[in-house]
Coordinates of N, CA, C and O in Angstrom, one line a residue:
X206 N -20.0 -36.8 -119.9 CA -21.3 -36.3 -119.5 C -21.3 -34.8 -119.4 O -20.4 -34.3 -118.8
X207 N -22.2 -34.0 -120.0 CA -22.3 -32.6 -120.3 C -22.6 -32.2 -118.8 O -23.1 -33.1 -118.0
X208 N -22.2 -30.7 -118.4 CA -22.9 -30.2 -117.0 C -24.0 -29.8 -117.1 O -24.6 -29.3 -118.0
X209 N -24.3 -29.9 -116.2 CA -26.1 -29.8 -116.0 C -25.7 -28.1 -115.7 O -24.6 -27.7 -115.5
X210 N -26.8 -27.2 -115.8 CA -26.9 -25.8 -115.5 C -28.0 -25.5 -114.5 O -29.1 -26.1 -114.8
X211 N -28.2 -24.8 -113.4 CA -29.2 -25.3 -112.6 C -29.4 -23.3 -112.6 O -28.6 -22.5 -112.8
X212 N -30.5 -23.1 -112.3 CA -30.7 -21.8 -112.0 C -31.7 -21.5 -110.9 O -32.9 -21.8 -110.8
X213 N -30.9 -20.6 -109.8 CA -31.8 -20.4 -108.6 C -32.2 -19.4 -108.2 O -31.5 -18.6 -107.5
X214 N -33.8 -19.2 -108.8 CA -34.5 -18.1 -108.2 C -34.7 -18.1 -106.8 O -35.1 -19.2 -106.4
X215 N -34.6 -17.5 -105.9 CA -34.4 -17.2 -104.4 C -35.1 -15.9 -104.2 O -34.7 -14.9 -104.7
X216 N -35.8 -16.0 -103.6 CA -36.5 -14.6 -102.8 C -35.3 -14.4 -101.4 O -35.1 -15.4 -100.8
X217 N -34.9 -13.6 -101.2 CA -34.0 -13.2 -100.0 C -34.0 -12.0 -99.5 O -34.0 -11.1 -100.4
X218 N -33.9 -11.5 -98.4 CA -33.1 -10.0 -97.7 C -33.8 -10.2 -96.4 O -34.4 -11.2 -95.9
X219 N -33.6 -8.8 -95.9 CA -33.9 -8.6 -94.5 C -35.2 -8.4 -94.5 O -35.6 -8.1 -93.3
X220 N -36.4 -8.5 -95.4 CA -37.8 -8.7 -95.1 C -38.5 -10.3 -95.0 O -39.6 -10.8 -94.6
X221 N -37.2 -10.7 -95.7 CA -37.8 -11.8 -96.4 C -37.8 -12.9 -95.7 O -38.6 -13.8 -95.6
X222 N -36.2 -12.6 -94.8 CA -35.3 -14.2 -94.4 C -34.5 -14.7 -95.7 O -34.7 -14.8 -96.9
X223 N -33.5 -15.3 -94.5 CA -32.4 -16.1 -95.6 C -32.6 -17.1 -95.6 O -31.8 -17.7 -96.2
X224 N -33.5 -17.9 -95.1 CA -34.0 -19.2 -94.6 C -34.1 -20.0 -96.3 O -33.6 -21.1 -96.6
X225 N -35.0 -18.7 -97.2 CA -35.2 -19.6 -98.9 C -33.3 -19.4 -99.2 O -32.9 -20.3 -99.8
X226 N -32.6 -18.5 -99.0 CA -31.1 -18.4 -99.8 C -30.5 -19.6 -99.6 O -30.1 -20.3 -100.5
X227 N -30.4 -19.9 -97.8 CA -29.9 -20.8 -96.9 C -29.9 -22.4 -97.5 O -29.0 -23.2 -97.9
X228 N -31.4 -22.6 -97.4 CA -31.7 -23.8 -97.9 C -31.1 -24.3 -99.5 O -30.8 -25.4 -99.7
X229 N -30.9 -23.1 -101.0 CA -30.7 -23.2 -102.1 C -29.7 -23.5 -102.1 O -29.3 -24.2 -103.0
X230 N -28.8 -23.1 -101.0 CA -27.1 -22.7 -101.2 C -26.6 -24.1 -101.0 O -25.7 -24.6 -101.7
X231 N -27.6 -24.9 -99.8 CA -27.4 -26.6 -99.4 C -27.6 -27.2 -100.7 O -26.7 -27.8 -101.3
X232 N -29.0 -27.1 -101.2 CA -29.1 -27.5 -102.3 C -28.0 -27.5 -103.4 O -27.6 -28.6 -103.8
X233 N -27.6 -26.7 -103.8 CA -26.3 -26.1 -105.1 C -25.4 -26.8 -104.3 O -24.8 -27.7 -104.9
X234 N -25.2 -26.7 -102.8 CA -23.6 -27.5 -102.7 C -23.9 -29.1 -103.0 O -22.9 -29.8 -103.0
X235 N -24.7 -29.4 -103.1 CA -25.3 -30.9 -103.3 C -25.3 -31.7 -104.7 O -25.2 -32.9 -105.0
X236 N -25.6 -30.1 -105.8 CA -25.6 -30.7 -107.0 C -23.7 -30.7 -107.4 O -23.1 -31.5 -108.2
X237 N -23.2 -29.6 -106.6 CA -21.9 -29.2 -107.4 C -21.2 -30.6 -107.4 O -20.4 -31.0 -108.3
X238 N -21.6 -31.3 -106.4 CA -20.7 -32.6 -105.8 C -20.6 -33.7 -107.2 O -19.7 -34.5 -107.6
X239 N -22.3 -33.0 -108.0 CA -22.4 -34.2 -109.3 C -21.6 -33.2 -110.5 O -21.6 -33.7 -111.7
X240 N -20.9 -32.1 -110.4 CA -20.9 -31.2 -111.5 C -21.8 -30.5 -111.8 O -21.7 -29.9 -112.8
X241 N -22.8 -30.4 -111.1 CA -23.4 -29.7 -111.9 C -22.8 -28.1 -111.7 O -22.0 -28.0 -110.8
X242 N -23.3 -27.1 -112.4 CA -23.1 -25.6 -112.3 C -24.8 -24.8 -111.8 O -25.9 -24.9 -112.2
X243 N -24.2 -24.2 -111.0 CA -25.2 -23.3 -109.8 C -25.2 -22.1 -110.4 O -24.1 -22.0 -110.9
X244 N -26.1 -20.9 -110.5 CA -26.3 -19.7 -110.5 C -27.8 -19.5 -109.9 O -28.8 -20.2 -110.1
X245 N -27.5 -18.1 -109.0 CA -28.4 -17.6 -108.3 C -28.8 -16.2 -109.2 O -28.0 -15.4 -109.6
X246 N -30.2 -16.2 -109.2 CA -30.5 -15.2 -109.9 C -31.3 -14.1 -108.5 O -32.5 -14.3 -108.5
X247 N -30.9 -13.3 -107.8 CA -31.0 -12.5 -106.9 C -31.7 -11.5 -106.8 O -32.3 -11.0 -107.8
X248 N -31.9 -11.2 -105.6 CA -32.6 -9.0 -105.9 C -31.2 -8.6 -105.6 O -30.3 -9.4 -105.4
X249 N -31.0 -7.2 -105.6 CA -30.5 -6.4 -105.5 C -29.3 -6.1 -104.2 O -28.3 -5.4 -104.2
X250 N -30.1 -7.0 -103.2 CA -29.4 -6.8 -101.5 C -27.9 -8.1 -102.1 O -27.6 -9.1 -102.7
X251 N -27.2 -6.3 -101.1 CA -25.6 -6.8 -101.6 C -25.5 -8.1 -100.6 O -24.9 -9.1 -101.2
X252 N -25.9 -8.3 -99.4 CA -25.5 -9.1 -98.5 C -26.2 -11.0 -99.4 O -25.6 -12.1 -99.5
X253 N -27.4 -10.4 -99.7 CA -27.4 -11.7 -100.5 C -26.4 -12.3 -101.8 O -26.2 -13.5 -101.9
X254 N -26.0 -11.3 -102.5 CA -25.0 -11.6 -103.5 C -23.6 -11.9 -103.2 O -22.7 -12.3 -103.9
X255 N -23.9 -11.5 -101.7 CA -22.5 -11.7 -101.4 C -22.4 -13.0 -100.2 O -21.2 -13.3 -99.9
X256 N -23.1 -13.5 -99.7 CA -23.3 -15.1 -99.7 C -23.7 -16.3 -100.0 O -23.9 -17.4 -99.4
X257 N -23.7 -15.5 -101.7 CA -23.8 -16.9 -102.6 C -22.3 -16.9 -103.0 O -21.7 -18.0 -102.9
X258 N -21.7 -16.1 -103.3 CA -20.0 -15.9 -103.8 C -19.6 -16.0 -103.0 O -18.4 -15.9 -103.2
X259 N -20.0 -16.4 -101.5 CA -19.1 -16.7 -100.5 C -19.3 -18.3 -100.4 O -18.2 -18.9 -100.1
X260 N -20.3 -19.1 -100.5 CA -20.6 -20.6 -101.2 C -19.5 -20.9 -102.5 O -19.0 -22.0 -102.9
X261 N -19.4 -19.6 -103.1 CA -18.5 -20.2 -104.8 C -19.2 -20.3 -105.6 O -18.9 -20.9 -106.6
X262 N -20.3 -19.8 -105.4 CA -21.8 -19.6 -106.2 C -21.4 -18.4 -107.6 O -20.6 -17.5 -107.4
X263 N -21.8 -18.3 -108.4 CA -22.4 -17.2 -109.2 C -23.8 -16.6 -108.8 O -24.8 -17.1 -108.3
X264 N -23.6 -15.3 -109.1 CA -24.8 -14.4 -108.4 C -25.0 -13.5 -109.7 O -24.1 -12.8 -110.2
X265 N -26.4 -13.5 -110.2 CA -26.8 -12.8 -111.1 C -27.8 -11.9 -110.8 O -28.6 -12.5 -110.1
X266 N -28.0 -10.6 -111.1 CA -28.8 -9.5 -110.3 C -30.5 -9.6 -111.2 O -30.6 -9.8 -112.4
X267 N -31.5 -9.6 -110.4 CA -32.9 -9.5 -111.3 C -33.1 -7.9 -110.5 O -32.6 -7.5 -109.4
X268 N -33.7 -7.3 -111.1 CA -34.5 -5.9 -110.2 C -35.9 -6.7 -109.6 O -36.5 -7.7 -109.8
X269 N -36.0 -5.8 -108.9 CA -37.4 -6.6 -107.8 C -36.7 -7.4 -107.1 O -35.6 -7.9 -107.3
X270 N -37.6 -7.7 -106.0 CA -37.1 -8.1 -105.0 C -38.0 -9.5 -104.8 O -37.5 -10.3 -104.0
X271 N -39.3 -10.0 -105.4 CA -39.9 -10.9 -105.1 C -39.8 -11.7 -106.7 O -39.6 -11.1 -107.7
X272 N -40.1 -13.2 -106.3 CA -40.5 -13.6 -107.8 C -42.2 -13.8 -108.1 O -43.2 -13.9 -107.4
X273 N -42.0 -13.8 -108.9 CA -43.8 -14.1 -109.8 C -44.4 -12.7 -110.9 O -43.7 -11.6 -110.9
X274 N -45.8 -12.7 -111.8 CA -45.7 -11.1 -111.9 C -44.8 -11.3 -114.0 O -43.6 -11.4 -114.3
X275 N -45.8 -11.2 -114.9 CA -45.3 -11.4 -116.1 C -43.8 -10.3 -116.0 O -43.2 -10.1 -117.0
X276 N -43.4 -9.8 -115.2 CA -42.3 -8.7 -116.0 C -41.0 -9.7 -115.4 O -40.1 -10.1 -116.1
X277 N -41.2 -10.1 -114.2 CA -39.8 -10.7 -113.2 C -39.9 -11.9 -114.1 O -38.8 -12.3 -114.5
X278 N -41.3 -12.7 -114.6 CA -40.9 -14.3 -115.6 C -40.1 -13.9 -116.7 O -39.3 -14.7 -117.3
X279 N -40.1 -12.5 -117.1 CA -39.3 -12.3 -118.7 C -38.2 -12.2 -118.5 O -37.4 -12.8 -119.2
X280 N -37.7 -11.4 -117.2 CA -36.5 -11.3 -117.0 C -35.7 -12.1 -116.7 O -34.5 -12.0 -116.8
X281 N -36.6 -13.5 -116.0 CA -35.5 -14.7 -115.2 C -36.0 -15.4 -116.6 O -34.8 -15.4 -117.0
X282 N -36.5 -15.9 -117.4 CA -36.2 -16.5 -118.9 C -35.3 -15.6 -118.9 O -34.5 -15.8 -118.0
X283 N -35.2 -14.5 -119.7 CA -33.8 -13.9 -120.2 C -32.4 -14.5 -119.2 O -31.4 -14.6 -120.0
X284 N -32.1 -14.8 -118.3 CA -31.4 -14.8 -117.4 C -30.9 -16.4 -118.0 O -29.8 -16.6 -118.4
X285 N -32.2 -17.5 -117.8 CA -31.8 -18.6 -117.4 C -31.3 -19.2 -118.9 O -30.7 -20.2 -119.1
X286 N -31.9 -18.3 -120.3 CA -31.5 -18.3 -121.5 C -30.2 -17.9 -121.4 O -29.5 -18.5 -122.1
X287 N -29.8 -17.2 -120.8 CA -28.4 -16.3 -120.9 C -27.1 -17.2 -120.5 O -25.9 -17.3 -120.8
X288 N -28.1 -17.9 -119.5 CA -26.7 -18.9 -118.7 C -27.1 -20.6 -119.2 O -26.8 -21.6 -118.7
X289 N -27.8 -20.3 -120.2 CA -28.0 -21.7 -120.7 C -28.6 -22.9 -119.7 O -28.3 -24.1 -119.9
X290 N -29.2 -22.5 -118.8 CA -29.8 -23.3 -118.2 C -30.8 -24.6 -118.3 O -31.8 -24.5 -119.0
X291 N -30.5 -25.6 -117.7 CA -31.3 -26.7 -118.1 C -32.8 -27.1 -116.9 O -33.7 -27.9 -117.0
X292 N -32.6 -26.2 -115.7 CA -33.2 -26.8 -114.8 C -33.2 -25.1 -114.2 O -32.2 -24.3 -114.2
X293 N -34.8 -25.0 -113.5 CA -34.8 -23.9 -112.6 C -35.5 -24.3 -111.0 O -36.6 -24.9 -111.0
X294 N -35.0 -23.9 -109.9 CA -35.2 -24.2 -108.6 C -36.0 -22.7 -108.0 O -35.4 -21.7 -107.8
X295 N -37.2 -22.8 -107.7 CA -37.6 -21.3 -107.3 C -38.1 -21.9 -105.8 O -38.7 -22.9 -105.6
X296 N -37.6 -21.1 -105.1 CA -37.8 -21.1 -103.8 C -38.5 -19.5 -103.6 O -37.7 -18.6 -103.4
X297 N -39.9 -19.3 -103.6 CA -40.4 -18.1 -103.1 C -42.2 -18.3 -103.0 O -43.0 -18.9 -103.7
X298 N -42.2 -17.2 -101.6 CA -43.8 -17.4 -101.5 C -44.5 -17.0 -102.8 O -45.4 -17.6 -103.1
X299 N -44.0 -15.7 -103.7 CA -44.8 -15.6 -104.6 C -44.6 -15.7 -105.7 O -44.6 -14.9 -106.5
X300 N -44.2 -17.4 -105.8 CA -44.5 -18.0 -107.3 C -45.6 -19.2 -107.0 O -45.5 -20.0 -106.1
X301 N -46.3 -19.1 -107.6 CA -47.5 -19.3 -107.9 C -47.7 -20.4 -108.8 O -46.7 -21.0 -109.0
X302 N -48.5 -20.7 -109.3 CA -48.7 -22.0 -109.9 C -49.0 -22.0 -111.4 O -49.2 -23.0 -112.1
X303 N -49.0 -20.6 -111.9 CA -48.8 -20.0 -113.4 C -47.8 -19.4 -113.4 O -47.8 -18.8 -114.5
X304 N -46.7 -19.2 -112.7 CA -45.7 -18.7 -112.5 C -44.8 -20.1 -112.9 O -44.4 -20.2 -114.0
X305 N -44.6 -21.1 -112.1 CA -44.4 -22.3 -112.1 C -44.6 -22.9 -113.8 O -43.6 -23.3 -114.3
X306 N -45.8 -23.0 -114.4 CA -46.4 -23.7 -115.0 C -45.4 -23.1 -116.1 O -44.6 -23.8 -116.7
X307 N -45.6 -21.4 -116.3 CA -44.8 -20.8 -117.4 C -43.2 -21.0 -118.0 O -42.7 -21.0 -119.1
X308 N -42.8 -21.0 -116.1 CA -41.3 -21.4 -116.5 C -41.1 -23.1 -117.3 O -40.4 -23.3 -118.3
X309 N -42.1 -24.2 -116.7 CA -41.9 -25.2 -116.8 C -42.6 -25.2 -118.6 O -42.1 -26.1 -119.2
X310 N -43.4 -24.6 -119.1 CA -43.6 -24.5 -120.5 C -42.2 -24.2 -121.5 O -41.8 -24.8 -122.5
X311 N -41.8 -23.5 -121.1 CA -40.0 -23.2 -122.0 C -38.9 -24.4 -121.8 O -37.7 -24.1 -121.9
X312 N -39.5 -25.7 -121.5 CA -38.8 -26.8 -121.6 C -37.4 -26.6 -120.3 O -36.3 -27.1 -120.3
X313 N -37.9 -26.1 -119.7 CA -36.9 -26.2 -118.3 C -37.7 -26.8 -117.2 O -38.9 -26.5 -117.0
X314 N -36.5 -28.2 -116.2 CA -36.6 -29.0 -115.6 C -37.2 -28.0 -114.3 O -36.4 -27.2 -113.8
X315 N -38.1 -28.2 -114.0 CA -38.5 -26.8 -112.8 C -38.6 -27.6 -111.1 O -38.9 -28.8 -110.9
X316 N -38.2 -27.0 -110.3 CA -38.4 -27.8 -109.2 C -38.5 -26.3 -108.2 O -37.8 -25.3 -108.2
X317 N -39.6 -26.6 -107.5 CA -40.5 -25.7 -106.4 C -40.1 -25.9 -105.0 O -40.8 -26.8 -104.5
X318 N -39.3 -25.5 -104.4 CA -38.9 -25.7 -102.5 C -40.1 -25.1 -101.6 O -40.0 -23.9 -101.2
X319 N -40.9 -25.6 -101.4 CA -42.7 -25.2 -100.8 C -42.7 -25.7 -99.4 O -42.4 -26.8 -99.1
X320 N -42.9 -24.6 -98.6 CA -43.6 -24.5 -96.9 C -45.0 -24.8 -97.0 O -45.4 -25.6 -96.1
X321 N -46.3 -24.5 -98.1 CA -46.9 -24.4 -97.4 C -48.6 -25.2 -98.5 O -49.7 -25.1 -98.2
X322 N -48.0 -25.8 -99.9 CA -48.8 -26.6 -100.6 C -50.5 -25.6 -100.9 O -51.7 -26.0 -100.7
X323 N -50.2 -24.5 -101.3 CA -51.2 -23.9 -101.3 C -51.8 -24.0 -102.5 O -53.1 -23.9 -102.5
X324 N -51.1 -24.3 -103.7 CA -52.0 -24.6 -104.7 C -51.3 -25.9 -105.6 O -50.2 -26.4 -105.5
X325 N -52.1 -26.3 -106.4 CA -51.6 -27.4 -107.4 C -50.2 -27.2 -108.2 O -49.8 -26.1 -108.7
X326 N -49.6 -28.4 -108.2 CA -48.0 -27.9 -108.7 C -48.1 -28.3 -110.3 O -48.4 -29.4 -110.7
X327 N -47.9 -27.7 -110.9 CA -47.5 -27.7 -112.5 C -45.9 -28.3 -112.5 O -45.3 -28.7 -113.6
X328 N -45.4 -28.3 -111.5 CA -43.4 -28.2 -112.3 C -43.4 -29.8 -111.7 O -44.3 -30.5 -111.2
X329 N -42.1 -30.0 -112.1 CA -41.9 -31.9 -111.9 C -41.4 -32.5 -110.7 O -41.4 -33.7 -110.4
X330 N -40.8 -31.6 -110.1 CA -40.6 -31.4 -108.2 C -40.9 -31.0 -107.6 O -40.8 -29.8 -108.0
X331 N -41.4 -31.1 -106.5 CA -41.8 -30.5 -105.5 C -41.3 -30.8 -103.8 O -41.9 -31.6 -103.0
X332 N -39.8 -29.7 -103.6 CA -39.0 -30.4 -101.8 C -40.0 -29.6 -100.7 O -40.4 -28.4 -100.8
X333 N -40.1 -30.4 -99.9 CA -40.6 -29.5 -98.6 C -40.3 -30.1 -97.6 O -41.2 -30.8 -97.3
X334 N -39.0 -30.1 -96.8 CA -38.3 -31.1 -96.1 C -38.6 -31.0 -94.5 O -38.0 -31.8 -93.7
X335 N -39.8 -29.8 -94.2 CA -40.6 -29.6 -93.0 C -41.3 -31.3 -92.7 O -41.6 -32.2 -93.4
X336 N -41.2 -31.1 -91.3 CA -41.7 -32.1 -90.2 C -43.1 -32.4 -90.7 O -43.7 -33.4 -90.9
X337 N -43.6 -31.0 -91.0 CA -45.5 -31.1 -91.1 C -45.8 -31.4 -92.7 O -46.9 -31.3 -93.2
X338 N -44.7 -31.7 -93.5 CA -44.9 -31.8 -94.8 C -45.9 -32.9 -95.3 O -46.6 -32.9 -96.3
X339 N -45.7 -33.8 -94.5 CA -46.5 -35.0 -94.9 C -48.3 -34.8 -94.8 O -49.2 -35.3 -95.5
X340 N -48.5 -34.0 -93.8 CA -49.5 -33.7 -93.8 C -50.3 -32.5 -94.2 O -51.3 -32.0 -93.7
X341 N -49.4 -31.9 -95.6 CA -50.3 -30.9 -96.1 C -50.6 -31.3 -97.4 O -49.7 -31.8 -98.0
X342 N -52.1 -31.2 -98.0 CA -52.4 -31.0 -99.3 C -51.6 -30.9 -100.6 O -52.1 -30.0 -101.3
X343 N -50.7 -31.5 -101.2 CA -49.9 -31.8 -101.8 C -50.6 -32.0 -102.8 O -51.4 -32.9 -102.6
X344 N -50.6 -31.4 -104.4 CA -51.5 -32.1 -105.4 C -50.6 -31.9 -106.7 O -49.5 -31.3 -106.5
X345 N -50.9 -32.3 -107.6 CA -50.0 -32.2 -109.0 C -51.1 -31.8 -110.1 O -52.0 -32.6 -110.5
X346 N -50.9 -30.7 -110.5 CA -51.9 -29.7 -111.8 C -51.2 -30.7 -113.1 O -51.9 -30.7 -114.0
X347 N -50.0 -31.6 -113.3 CA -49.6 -31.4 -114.5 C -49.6 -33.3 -114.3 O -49.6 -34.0 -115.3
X348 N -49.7 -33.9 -112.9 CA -49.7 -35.1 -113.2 C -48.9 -36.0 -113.2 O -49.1 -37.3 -113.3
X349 N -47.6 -35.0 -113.1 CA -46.2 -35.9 -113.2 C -45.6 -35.8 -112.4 O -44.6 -36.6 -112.4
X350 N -45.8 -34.6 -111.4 CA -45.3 -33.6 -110.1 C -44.3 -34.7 -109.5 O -44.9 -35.8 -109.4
X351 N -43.1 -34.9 -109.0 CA -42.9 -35.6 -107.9 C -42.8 -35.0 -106.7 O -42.6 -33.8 -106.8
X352 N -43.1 -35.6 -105.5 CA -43.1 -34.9 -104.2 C -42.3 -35.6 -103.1 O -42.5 -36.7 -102.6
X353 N -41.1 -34.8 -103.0 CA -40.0 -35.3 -101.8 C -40.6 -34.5 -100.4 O -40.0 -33.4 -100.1
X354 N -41.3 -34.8 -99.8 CA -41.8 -34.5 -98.5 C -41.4 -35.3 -97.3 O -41.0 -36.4 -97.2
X355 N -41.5 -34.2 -96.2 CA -41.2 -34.6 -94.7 C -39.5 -34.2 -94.5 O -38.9 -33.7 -95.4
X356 N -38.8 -34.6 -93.2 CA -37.1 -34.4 -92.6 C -36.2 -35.2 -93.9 O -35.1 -34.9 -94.4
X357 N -36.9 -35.9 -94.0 CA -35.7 -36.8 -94.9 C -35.3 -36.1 -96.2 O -34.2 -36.2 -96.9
X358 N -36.1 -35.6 -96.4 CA -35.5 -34.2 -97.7 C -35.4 -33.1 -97.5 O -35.6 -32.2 -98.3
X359 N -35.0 -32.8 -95.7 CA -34.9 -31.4 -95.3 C -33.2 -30.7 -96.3 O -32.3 -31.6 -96.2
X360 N -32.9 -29.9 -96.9 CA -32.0 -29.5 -97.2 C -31.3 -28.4 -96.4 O -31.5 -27.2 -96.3
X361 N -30.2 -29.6 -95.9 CA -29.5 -29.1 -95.1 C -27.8 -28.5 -95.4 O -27.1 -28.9 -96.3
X362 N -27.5 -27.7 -94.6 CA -26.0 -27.2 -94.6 C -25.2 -28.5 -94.6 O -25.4 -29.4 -93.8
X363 N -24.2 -28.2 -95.8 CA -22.9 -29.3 -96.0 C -22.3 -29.7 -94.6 O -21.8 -30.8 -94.6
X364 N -22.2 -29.4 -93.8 CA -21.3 -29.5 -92.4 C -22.5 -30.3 -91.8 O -22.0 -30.8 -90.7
X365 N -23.7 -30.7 -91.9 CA -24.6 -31.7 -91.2 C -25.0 -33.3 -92.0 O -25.7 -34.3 -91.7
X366 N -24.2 -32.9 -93.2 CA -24.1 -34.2 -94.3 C -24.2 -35.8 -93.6 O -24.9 -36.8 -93.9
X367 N -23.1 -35.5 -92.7 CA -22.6 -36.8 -92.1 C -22.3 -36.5 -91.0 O -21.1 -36.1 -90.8
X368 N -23.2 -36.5 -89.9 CA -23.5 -35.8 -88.7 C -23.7 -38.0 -88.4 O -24.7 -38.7 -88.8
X369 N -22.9 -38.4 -87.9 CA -23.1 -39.7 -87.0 C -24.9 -40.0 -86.4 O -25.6 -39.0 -86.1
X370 N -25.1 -40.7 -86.3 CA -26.3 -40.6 -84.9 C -25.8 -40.7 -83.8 O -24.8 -41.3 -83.7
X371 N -26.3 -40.2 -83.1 CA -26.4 -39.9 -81.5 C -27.0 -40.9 -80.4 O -28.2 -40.8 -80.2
X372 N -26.3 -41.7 -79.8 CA -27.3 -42.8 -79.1 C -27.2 -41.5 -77.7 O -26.3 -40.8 -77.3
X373 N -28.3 -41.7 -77.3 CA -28.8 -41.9 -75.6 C -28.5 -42.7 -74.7 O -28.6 -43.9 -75.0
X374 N -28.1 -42.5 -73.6 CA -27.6 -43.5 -72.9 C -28.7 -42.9 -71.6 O -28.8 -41.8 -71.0
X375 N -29.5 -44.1 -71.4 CA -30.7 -44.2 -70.2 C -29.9 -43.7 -68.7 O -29.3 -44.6 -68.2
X376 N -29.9 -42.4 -67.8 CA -29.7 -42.9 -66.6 C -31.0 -43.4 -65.5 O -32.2 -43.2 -65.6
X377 N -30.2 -44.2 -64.5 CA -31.4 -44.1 -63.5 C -31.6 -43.5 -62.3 O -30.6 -42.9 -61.8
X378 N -32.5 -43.6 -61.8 CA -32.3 -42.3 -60.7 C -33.5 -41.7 -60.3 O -33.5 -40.8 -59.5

C-alpha cells in the first residue's frame, strides 16, 4: 500500500491560538498510526515550527500568516505539489469556501476542521468535534461533503486516546 501524503495548512501564533496547530498535530498523530506522512505548511512563528518537529512532524514555511487570498492558494499548491501531496487538511478562519473549492479543484482530497459552519462546504470533509456542532448550519456546495460533527470527533491529544471511563460512585448524605 503506497503512503498517503497529507498536507496541513494551520493558521497558528500568538494572535491566532494554538488551538487550530493543537488539534492538526492530534489529527497527523492519528494518520501516522496508518502510515500516512504529515507535513505542516506554517507562517513564519518559530515557536510553531518548532512544535510540529517536536510531534516528529515536518514543518514547511508559507510567508503570511493567515490562509485564503489568490497569492497564499499559489503558494500552498506550490508546496503541496512539492511534497506530493494527496490530501490537504486546512484548519483556519480565513479559508473560505472558494478557497476550499480551489484547493479541492487540483484533485486533492480536502478536509476543512470548522468552529463555526459559516458558509457551504465545497471539500469532501468537514470535522467540528465542538459540543454545539450538531446544531449549526452545516451545508454541502459540492454535494458530496461528509460531515463528522459533535464530541465524538473532537480531535484530541494521543495521551487521551484510551482514557478508561470514569464511573461515579453516588454518596449519601
Amino acid at each position: 500500500m503506497a503512503t498517503i501524503n497529507v498536507c496541513f495548512r494551520v493558521d497558528a501564533g500568538p494572535d491566532i491560538g494554538l488551538g487550530h496547530l493543537q488539534r492538526c498535530l492530534s489529527l497527523a498523530s492519528a494518520l501516522r498510526r496508518f502510515d500516512a506522512r504529515c507535513i505542516f505548511l506554517t507562517n513564519r512563528v518559530r515557536a510553531v515550527q518548532s512544535r510540529v518537529r517536536a510531534f516528529g512532524f515536518e514543518a514547511d514555511r508559507l510567508e503570511g500568516l493567515e490562509s485564503g487570498g489568490t497569492e497564499n492558494l499559489k503558494r500552498t499548491l506550490e508546496k503541496a505539489v512539492r511534497h506530493q501531496c494527496d490530501a490537504m487538511v486546512v484548519d483556519s478562519y480565513h479559508a473560505d469556501a472558494d478557497y476550499l473549492g480551489l484547493l479541492r479543484a487540483t484533485g486533492l482530497f480536502v478536509v476543512a476542521v470548522d468552529d463555526l459552519a459559516r458558509h457551504p462546504f465545497p471539500c469532501q470533509l468537514v470535522v467540528n468535534g465542538g459540543a454545539h456542532a450538531l446544531h449549526l448550519p452545516y451545508r454541502s456546495s459540492s454535494g458530496d461533503t461528509r460531515f463528522l460533527l459533535g464530541p465524538r470527533y473532537a480531535l484530541l491529544h494521543p495521551e487521551f486516546w484510551y482514557i478508561p471511563p470514569r464511573t461515579v460512585q453516588q454518596t449519601s448524605g
